[in-house]
Coordinates of C-alpha atoms in Angstrom, one line a residue:
X1 CA -27.7 15.0 -36.0
X2 CA -26.3 18.2 -35.3
X3 CA -22.6 18.8 -35.2
X4 CA -22.7 19.5 -31.5
X5 CA -24.9 16.7 -30.2
X6 CA -22.0 14.3 -30.6
X7 CA -19.9 16.5 -28.2
X8 CA -22.6 16.6 -25.7
X9 CA -23.0 12.7 -25.7
X10 CA -19.3 12.2 -25.6
X11 CA -18.9 14.7 -22.4
X12 CA -21.7 12.8 -20.7
X13 CA -20.1 9.5 -21.4
X14 CA -17.0 10.8 -20.2
X15 CA -18.6 12.2 -16.9
X16 CA -20.3 9.0 -16.4
X17 CA -17.1 7.0 -16.7
X18 CA -15.4 9.5 -14.3
X19 CA -18.0 8.7 -11.7
X20 CA -17.9 5.1 -12.0
X21 CA -14.3 5.0 -11.9
X22 CA -14.1 7.3 -8.6
X23 CA -16.9 5.0 -6.8
X24 CA -15.1 1.6 -7.6
X25 CA -11.4 3.0 -7.1
X26 CA -11.6 2.6 -3.2
X27 CA -12.7 -1.2 -3.9
X28 CA -10.0 -1.9 -6.4
X29 CA -7.2 -0.2 -4.5
X30 CA -8.2 0.2 -1.1
X31 CA -4.4 0.7 0.3
X32 CA -4.3 3.9 -2.0
X33 CA -7.1 5.5 0.1
X34 CA -6.0 4.5 3.4
X35 CA -2.6 6.1 3.6
X36 CA -1.7 8.7 6.0
X37 CA -1.0 11.9 4.5
X38 CA -0.1 13.8 7.8
X39 CA 1.4 12.5 10.9
X40 CA 1.6 14.1 14.6
X41 CA 4.8 14.5 16.2
X42 CA 3.5 14.1 19.6
X43 CA 1.1 11.7 21.5
X44 CA -1.5 12.7 24.5
X45 CA -0.4 10.8 27.6
X46 CA -3.6 8.5 27.9
X47 CA -4.0 7.9 24.3
X48 CA -2.0 4.9 23.9
X49 CA -4.1 3.1 26.6
X50 CA -7.0 3.3 24.5
X51 CA -5.3 1.8 21.4
X52 CA -7.4 -1.4 20.0
X53 CA -4.6 -2.1 17.4
X54 CA -1.9 -0.3 15.2
X55 CA -0.4 -0.8 11.9
X56 CA 3.0 0.5 10.4
X57 CA 2.6 2.5 7.1
X58 CA 5.9 2.2 5.0
X59 CA 6.9 4.8 2.9
X60 CA 7.4 2.8 -0.1
X61 CA 4.8 1.5 -2.6
X62 CA 1.3 3.3 -2.6
X63 CA 2.1 5.4 0.7
X64 CA 4.8 8.2 0.7
X65 CA 5.2 8.7 4.3
X66 CA 6.3 6.6 7.2
X67 CA 3.8 6.5 9.8
X68 CA 2.3 4.4 12.7
X69 CA -1.6 4.2 12.5
X70 CA -3.4 3.9 15.7
X71 CA -6.9 2.6 15.8
X72 CA -8.9 3.8 18.7
X73 CA -12.6 3.4 18.7
X74 CA -13.1 3.2 15.1
X75 CA -11.0 6.0 14.1
X76 CA -7.4 6.2 12.9
X77 CA -4.7 8.4 14.0
X78 CA -1.3 8.9 12.3
X79 CA 1.7 9.5 14.3
X80 CA 5.4 9.6 13.7
X81 CA 7.1 6.5 14.2
X82 CA 10.1 8.5 15.7
X83 CA 8.3 9.0 19.0
X84 CA 10.4 7.5 21.9
X85 CA 7.3 6.7 23.9
X86 CA 5.7 5.2 21.0
X87 CA 8.6 2.9 20.0
X88 CA 8.6 1.7 23.5
X89 CA 4.7 1.1 23.6
X90 CA 4.9 -0.7 20.4
X91 CA 7.6 -3.3 21.6
X92 CA 5.4 -3.9 24.6
X93 CA 2.3 -4.3 22.5
X94 CA 3.3 -6.5 19.5
X95 CA 0.0 -8.5 19.9
X96 CA -1.9 -5.6 18.7
X97 CA -0.7 -5.7 15.1
X98 CA -3.2 -7.2 13.0
X99 CA -2.3 -10.7 11.2
X100 CA -1.6 -10.8 7.5
X101 CA -4.1 -13.0 5.8
X102 CA -2.9 -15.8 3.7
X103 CA -4.6 -15.6 0.5
X104 CA -3.5 -18.8 -0.8
X105 CA -5.8 -22.0 -1.3
X106 CA -6.8 -23.9 1.8
X107 CA -5.9 -27.6 1.7
X108 CA -8.8 -29.4 1.2
X109 CA -9.7 -32.4 3.8
X110 CA -10.5 -35.8 2.5
X111 CA -13.2 -37.5 4.1
X112 CA -12.5 -41.1 5.3
X113 CA -15.2 -43.4 4.6
X114 CA -16.2 -46.0 6.9
X115 CA -16.5 -49.4 5.4
X116 CA -19.6 -51.0 5.8
X117 CA -19.7 -54.5 7.5
X118 CA -22.2 -56.9 5.6

């Protein structure tokens, strides 16, 4: 084997590994890729009427910016949580916050067996 041949295979293996990590990272760490990086300081008047649901992004953990994520027609809009109109709207529309799913085990139901009459 040529002295440079090992370097090429190492670089190729490294490239394949990097590609695999970049493809699987969003599935392993989905929250890290859904963070708002920029926020709008104003909201157009009619936008709040079209919001399907919203989430509050905290600035601790994976995301480093405090924001409100508005979901409208399959798109996400990141806005400042300090907007007065938004704060008032959020109090009225608490029902549009998605529920947290509990990942605990469900309790198993036991079947009650009917006794046969003989």
